[in-house]
Coordinates of C-alpha atoms and ligand atoms in Angstrom, one line a residue:
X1 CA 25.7 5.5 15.3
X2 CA 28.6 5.6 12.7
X3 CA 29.3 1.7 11.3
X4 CA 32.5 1.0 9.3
X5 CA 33.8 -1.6 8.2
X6 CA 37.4 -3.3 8.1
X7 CA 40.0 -5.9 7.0
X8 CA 42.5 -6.1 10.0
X9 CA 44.3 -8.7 12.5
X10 CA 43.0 -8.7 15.7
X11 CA 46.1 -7.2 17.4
X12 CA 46.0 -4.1 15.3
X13 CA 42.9 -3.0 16.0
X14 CA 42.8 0.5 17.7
X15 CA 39.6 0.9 19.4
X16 CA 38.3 1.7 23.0
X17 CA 36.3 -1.4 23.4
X18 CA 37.2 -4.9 21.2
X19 CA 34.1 -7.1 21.9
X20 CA 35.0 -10.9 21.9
X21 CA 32.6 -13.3 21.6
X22 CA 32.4 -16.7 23.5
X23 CA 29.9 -19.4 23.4
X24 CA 28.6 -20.8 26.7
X25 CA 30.4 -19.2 29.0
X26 CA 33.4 -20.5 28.6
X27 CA 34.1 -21.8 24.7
X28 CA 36.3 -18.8 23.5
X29 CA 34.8 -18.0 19.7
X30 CA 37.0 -17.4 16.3
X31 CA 37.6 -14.1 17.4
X32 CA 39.5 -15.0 20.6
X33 CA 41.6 -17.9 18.6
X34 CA 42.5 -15.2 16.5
X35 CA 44.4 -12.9 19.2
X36 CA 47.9 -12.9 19.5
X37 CA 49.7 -15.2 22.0
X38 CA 50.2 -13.1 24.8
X39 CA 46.3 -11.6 24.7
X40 CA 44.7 -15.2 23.8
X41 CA 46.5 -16.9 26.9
X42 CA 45.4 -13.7 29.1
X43 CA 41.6 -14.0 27.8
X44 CA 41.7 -18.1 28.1
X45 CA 42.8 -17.4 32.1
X46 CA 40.1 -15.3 32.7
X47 CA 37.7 -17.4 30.9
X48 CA 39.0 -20.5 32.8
X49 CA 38.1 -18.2 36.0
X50 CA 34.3 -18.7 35.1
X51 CA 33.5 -14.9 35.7
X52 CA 31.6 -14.4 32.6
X53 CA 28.2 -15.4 33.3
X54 CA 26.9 -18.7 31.8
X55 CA 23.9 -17.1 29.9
X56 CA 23.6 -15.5 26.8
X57 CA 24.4 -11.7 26.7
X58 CA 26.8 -11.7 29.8
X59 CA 29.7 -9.7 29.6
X60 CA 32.7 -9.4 30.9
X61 CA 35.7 -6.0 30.7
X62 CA 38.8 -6.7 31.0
X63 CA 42.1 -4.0 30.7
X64 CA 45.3 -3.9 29.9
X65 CA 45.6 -7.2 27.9
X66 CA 49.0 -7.4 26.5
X67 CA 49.8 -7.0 22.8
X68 CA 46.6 -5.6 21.3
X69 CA 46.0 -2.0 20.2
X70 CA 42.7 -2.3 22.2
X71 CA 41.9 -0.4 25.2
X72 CA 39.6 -2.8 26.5
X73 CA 38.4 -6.4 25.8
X74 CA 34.5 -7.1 26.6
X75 CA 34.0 -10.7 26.7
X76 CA 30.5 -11.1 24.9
X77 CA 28.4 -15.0 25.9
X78 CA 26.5 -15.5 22.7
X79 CA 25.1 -18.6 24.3
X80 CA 24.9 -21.9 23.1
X81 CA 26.8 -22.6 20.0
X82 CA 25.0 -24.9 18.4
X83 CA 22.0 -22.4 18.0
X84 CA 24.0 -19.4 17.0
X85 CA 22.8 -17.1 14.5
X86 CA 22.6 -13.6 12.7
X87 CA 19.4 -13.0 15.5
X88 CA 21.4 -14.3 18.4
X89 CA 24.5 -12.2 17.5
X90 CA 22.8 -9.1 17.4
X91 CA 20.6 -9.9 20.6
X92 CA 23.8 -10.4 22.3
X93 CA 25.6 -7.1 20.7
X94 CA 22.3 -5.4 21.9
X95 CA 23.1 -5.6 25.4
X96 CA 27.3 -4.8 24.2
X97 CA 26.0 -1.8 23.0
X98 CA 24.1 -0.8 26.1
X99 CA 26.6 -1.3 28.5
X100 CA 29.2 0.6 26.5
X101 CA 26.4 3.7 25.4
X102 CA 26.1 4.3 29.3
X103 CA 29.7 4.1 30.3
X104 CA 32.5 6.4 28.6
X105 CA 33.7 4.2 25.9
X106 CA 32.8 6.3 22.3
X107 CA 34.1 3.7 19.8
X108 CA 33.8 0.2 19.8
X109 CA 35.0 -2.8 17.5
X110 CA 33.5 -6.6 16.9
X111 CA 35.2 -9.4 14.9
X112 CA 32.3 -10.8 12.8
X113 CA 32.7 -14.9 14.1
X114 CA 33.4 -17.2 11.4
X115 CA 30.5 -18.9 12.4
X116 CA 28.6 -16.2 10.6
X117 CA 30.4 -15.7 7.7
X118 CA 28.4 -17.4 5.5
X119 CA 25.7 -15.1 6.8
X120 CA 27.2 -12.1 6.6
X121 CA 24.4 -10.1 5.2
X122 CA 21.6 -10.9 7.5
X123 CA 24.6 -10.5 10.6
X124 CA 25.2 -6.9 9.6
X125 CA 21.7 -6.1 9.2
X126 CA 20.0 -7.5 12.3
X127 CA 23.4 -5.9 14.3
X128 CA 22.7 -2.5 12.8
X129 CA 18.5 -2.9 13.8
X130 CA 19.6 -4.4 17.2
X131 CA 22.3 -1.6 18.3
X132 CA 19.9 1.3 17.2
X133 CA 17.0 -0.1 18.8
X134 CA 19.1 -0.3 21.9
X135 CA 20.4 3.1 21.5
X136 CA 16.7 4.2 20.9
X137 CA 15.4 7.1 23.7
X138 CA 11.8 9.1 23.1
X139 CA 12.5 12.2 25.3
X140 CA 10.9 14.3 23.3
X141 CA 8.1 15.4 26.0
X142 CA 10.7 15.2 28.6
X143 CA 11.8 18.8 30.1
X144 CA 15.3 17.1 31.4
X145 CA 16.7 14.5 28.9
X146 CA 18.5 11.9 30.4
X147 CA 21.3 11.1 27.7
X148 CA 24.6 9.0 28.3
X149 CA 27.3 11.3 29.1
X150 CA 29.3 10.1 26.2
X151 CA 27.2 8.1 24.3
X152 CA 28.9 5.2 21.9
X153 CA 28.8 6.7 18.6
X154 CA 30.9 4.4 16.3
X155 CA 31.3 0.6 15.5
X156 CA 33.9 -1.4 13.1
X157 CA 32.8 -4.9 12.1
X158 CA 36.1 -6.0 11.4
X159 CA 36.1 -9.0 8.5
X160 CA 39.4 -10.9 7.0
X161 CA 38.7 -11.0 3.4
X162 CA 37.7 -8.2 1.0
X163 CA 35.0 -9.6 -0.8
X164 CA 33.2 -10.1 2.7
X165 CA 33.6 -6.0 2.7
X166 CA 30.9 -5.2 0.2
X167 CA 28.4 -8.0 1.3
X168 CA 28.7 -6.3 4.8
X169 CA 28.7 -2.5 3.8
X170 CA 25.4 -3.0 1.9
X171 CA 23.9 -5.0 5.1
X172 CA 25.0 -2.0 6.9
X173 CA 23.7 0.2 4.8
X174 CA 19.8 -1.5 4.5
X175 CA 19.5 -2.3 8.1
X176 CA 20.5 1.5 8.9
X177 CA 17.6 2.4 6.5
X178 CA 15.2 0.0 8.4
X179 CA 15.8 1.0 11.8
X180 CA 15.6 4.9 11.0
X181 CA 12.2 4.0 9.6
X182 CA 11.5 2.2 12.7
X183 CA 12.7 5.0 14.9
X184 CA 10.5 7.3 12.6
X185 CA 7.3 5.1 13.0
X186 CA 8.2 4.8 17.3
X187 CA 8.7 8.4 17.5
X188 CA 5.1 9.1 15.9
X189 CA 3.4 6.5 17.6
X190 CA 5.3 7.7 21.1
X191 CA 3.8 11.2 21.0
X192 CA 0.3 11.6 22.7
X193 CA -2.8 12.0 20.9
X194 CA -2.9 15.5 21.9
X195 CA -0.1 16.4 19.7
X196 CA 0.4 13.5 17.3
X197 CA -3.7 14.8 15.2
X198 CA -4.3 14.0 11.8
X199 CA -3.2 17.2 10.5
X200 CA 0.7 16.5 12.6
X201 CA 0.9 13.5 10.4
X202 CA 0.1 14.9 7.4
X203 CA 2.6 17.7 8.6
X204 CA 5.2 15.1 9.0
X205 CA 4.0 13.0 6.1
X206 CA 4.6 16.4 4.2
X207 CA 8.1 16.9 5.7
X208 CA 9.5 13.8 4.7
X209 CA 8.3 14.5 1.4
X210 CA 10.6 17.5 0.8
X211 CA 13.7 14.9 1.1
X212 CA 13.6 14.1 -2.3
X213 CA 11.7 15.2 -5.5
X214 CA 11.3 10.9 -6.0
X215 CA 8.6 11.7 -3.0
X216 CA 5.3 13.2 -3.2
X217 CA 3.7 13.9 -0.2
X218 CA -0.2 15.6 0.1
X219 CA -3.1 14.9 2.2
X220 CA -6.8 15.1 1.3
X221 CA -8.6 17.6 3.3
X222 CA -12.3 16.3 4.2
X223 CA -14.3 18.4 2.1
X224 CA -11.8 17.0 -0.3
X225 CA -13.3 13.5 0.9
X226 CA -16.3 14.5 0.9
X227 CA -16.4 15.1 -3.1
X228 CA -15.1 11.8 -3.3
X229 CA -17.8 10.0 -0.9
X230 CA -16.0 8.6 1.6
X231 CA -18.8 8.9 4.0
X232 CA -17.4 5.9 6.1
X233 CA -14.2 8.0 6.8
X234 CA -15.9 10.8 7.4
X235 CA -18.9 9.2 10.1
X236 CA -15.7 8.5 12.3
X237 CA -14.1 11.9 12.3
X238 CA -17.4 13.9 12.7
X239 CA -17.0 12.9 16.7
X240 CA -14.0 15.1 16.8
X241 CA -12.8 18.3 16.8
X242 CA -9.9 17.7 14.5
X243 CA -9.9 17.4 11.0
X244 CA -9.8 13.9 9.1
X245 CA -7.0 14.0 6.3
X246 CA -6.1 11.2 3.9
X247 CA -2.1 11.6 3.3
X248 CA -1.0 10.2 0.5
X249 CA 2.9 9.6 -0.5
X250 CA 3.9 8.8 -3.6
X251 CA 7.6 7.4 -4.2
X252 CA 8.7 6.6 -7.5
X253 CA 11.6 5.3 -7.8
X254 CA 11.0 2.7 -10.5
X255 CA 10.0 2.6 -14.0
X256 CA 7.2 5.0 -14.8
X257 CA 4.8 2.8 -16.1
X258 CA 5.7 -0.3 -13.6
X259 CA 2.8 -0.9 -10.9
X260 CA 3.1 0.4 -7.4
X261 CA 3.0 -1.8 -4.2
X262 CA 0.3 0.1 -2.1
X263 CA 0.5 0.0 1.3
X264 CA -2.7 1.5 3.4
X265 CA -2.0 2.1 7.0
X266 CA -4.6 2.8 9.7
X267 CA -4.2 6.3 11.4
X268 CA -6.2 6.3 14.1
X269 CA -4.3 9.2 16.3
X270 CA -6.9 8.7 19.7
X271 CA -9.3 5.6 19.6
X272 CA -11.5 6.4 22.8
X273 CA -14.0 4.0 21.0
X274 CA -17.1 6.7 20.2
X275 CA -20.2 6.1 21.8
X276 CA -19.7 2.4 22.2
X277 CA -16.8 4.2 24.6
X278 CA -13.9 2.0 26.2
X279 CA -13.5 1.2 29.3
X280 CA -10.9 3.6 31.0
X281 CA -8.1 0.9 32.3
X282 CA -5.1 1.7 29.6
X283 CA -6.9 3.8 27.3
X284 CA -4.1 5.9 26.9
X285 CA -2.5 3.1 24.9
X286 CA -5.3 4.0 22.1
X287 CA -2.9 6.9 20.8
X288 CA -1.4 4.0 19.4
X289 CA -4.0 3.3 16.9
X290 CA -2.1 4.9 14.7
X291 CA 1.0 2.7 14.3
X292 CA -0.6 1.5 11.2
X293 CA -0.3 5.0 9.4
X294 CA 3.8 5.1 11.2
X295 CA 5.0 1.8 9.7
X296 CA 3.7 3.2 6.1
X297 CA 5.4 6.2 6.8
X298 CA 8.3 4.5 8.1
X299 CA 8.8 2.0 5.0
X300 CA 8.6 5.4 2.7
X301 CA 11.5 6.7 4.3
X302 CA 13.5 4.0 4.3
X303 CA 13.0 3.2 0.0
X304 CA 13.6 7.2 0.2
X305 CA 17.0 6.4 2.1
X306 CA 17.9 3.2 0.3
X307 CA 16.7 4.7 -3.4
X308 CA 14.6 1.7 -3.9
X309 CA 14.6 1.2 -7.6
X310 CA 10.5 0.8 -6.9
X311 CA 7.2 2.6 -6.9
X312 CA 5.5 2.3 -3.6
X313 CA 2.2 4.2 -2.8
X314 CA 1.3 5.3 0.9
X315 CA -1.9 5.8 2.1
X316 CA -2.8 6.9 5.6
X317 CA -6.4 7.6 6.5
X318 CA -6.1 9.5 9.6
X319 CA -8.3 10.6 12.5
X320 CA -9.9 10.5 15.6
X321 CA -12.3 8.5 17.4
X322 CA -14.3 10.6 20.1
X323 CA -17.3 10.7 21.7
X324 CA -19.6 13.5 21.1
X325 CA -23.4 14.8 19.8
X326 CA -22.2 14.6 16.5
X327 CA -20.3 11.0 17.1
X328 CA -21.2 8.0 15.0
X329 CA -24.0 6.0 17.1
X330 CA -24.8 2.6 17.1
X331 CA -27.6 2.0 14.7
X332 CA -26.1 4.1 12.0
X333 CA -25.9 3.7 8.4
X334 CA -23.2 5.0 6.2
X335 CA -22.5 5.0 2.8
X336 CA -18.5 4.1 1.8
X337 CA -16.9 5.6 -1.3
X338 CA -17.6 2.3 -2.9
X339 CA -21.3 2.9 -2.6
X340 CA -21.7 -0.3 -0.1
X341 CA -23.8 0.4 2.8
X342 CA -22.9 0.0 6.3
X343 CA -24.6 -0.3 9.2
X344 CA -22.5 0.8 12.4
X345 CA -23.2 -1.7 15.3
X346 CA -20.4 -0.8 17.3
X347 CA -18.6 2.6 17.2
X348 CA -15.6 1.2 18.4
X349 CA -15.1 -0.9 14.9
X350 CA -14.3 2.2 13.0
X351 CA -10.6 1.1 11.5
X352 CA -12.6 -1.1 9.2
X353 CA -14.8 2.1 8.4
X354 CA -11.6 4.8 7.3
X355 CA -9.8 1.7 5.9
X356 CA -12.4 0.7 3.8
X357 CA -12.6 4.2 1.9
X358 CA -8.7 4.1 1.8
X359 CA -9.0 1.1 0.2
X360 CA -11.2 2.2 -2.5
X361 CA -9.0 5.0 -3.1
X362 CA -6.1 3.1 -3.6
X363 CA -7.7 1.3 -6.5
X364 CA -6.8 4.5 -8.8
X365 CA -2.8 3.5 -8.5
X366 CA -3.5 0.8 -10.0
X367 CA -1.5 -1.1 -7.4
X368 CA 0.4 -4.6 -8.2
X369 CA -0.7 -5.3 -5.0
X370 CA -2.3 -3.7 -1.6
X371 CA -1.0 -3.8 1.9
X372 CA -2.9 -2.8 4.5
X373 CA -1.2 -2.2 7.9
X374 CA -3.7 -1.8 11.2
X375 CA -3.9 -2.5 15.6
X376 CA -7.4 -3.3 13.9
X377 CA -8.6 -6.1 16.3
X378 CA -8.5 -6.9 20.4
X379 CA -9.2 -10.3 19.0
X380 CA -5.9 -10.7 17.4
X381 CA -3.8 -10.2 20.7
X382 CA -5.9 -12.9 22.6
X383 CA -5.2 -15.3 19.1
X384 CA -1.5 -14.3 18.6
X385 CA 0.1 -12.2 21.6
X386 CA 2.4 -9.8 21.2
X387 CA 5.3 -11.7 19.2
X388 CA 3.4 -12.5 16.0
X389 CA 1.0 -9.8 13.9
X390 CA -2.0 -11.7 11.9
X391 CA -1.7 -11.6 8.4
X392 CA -4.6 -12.5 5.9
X393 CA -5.7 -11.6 2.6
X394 CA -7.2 -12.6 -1.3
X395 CA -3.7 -14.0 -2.6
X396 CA -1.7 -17.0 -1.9
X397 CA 1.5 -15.7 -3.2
X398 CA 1.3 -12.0 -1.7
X399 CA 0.5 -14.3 1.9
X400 CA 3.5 -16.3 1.2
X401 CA 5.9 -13.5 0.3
X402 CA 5.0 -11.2 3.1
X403 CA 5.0 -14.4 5.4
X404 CA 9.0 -15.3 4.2
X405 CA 9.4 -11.5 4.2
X406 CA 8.4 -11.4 7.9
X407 CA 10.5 -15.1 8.5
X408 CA 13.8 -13.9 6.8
X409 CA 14.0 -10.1 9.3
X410 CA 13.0 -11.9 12.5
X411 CA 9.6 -9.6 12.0
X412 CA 7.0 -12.6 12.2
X413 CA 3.6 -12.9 10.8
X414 CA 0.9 -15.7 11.0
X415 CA -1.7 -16.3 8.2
X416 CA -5.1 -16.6 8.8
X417 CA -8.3 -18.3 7.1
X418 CA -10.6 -15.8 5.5
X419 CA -14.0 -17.8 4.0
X420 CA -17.9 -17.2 3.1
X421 CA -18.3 -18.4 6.1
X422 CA -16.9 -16.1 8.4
X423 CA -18.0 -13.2 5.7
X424 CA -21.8 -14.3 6.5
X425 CA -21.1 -12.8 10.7
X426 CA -21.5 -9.4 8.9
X427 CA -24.6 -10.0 7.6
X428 CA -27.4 -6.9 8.3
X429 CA -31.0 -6.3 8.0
X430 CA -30.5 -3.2 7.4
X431 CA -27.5 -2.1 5.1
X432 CA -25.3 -4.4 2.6
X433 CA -23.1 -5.0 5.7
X434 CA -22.3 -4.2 9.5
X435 CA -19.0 -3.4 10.8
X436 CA -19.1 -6.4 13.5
X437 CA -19.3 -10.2 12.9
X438 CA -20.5 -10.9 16.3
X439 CA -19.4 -13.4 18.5
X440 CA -15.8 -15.4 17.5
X441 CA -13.2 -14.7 15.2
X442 CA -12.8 -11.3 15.4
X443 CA -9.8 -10.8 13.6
X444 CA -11.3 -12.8 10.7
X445 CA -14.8 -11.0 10.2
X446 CA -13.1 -7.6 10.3
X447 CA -10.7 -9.1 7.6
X448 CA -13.5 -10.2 5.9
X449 CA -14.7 -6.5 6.3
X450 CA -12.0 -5.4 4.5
X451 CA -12.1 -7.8 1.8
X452 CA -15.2 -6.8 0.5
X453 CA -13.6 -3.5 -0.6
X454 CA -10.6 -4.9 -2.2
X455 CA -11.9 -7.6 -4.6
X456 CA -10.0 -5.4 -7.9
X457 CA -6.6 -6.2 -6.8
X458 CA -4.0 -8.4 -4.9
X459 CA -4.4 -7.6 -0.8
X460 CA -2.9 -8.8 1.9
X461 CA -3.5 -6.9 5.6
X462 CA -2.1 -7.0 7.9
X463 CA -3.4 -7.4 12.0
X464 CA -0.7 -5.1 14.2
X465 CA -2.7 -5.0 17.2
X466 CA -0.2 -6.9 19.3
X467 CA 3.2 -6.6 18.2
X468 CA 3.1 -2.6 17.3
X469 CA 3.4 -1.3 20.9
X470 CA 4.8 -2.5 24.1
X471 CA 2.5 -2.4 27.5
X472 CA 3.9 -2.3 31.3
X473 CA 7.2 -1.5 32.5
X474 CA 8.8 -0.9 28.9
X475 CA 5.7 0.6 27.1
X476 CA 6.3 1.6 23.9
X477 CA 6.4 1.1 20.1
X478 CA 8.1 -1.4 18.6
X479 CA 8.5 0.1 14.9
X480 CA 7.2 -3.3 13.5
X481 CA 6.0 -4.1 10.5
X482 CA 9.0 -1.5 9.5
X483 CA 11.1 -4.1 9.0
X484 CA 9.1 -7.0 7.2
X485 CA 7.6 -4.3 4.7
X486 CA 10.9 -3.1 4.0
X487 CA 12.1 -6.4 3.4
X488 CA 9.0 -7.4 1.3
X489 CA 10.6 -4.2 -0.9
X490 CA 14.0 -5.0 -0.7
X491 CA 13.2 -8.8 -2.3
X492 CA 10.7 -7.1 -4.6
X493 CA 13.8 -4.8 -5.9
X494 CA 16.6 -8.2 -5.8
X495 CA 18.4 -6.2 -3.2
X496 CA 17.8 -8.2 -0.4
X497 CA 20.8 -11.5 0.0
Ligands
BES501 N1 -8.0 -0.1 17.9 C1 -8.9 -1.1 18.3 C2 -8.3 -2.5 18.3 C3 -7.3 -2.7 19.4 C4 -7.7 -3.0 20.7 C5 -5.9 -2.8 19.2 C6 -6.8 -3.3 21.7 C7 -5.0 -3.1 20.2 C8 -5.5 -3.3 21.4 C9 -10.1 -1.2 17.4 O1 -10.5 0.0 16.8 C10 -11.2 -1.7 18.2 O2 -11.7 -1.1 19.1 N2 -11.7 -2.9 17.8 C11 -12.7 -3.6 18.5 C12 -13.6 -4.2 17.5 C13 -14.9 -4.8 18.1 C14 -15.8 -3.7 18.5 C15 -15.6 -5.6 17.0 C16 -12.1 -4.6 19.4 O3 -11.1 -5.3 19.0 O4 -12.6 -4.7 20.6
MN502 MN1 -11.9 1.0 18.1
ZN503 ZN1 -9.2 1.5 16.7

């Protein structure tokens, strides 16, 4: 979708669809107070009729109002007014933007309500994320597409003053960026695990590499890995037929010598679990262990869109997890890049085992800090659900900045405890560590995991396991953490208002 922005009076704008927002039902908004006479006494009948639903996101077309350039009025319910905000505004312009994208109107206009004019930037922002999700569609395995006819392609956020012009374009312009990286990150994690391999995303990791020179992309091939000793990596991939690879993006867009942010992101493409094998219910949602490896891929593009003045590092250790004679089994020692030993006591654990090597490998960036991104843990669905992804990590002030990060783009996280204590549940017989903790805490002893490889820098990971993907009716990705790493950037580069 196009966005554009504009000073004008309500009457004289020449669209196919003004959108007018009212607040329960019934209390017309700035927008409607602003009509001309003839138009507001039309809209305050029809209001007064009580045909716009009481609830948040009704709507309401009407035609032919009198003395507007408009074609069409929707009325818009952006619920109660006392609780109105940026998030609220763009939920409610979700559903606008639905309604018009499946009938014929093309163009479309909204007067930004004074009540968020003193929030103007996270109001264009979380509009621009909320219409695109809603315009979202993954046909791309689909023989017969099933697009809108004419599908809405343009929207004017209509302002009165022209300092509020700039302020909005840039919104505009980073919440564009975010949600193509989110779209990026769904449409990766959409495709099945027969097409979406390791070697696909480091095809695609490649591809988005050529946008810019500021963008390095290569991926480690595993005899490549091999050299190196990543023999925790490489124990997963050896039960499958396709290649591990270990992509690796570099963006510079900072200062040469300034330290990267490094964000690792798990790229699991099937997890059938190994030998320790899943039960069958809904394993098809395992070609989602890769959203980890998406949302670092996603983020990259959008500081490639947004030219963040910043050096960010992607890592993406990527492969499959398949049952098979030459499969990890449970029992198994390995031996990580960092020379720690590891006794495998479930196959199924194995996004602790390509993270780990990942996260030795990052150490040669010498990263201002590390952000791991992984569906690493059951456990963290049944502690958090689907609306909050665990967060936990070495550094109180890398927590508290991805945690505000995550507060301020409606793309929460929740911090976890990380001790000894829970360290100890990995304790072995036989090696310096297993890859389970045992009974309780799940999400905490695989952090903990994790942690052990990760002591020579600032590291934060992050548990996606419930918020990456959607289950049921609307199954699908979500494109989060997308936004919250972007965000994390953006305040990194003072961009962010
Ligand atoms: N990819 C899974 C975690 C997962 C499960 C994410 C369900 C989202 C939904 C991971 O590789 C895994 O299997 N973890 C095990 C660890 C256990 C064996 C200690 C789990 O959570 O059951
Ligand atoms: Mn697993
Ligand atoms: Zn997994």
């Amino acid at each position: 979708m196009h966005y554009l922005t504009k000073i004008s009076a309500a009457e004289n704008i020449a669209t196919q669809c003004l959108i007018l927002g009212v607040f329960d039902g019934k209390q017309p908004g700035s927008s409607i107070v602003k009509l001309p006479a003839m138009a507001r006494k039309q809209v305050l009948a029809t209001l007064k009729k009580g045909d716009l639903g009481d609830k948040a996101a009704h709507t309401l077309l009407l035609y032919s109002v009198p003395g507007i350039k408009a074609e069409r009025i929707l009325l818009l319910n952006l619920g109660d007014k006392k609780a109105f905000d940026s998030k609220k505004m763009a939920s409610a312009m979700g559903t606008a933007v639905d309604l018009l994208n499946k009938n014929s109107t093309r163009d479309c206009a909204v007067i930004i309500p004074d009540e968020l004019i003193d929030a103007l930037y996270p109001a264009g922002r979380d509009l621009a994320i909320a219409a695109e999700e809603q315009v979202y569609q993954f046909d791309q395995c689909k023989s017969k597409k099933n697009r809108p006819g004419k599908p809405l392609g343009k929207m004017t956020l209509v302002v009165t003053e022209r300092k509020q012009l700039n302020t909005l374009k840039k919104a505009l312009k980073h919440g564009t960026a975010i949600a193509s990286g989110m779209n990026l990150a769904k449409d990766l994690a959409n495709l099945p695990g027969n097409i979406c391999t390791p070697t696909y995303l480091a095809d695609m990791a490649k591809r988005l590499g050529r946008k810019t020179t500021k963008l390095k992309a290569t991926a480690l091939t595993e005899k490549q890995m091999q050299r190196l000793g990543m023999g925790a990596l490489l124990s997963v991939s050896r039960g499958s037929r396709e290649p591990a690879k270990l992509i690796v993006l570099e963006y510079r867009g900072g200062k040469e010598n300034s330290r990267p942010v490094v964000l690792v992101g798990k790229g699991l493409t099937f997890d059938a679990g190994g030998i320790s094998i899943k039960p069958s219910a809904g394993m098809d949602e395992m070609k989602y262990d890769m959203c980890g490896g998406a949302s670092v891929l996603g983020t990259l593009q959008a500081c490639v869109d947004l030219d963040l003045p910043i050096n960010v590092i992607g890592i993406v250790p990527s492969s499959e997890n398949l049952p098979d004679g030459e499969a990890n089994k449970p029992g198994d020692i390995v031996t990580s890049m960092a020379g720690l030993t590891i006794e495998i006591l479930n196959t199924d654990a194995e996004g602790r085992l390509i993270l780990c090597d990942a996260l030795t490998y990052a150490e040669r960036f010498k990263p201002a800090a590390v952000i791991d991104i992984a569906t690493l843990t059951g456990a963290c669905v049944v502690a958090l659900g689907h609306h909050t992804t665990g967060l936990l990590g070495n550094d109180d002030k890398l927590a508290d900045e991805l945690l505000q990060a995550g507060e301020d783009i409606h793309d929460p996280a929740w911090r976890l405890p990380m001790n000894d204590d829970y360290r100890k549940q990995l304790d072995s017989n036989f090696a310096d560590m297993a890859n389970i903790g045992g009974k309780g805490a799940g999400t905490i002893t695989a952090a903990c995991f994790l942690g052990e490889f990760t002591k020579k820098y600032k590291w934060a990971h992050l548990d996606i396991a419930g918020t990456a993907w959607k289950s049921g009716s609307d199954k699908g990705a979500t494109g989060r953490p997308v936004p919250l790493l972007t965000q994390m950037l953006l305040k990194r580069c003072k961009l962010a208002e």
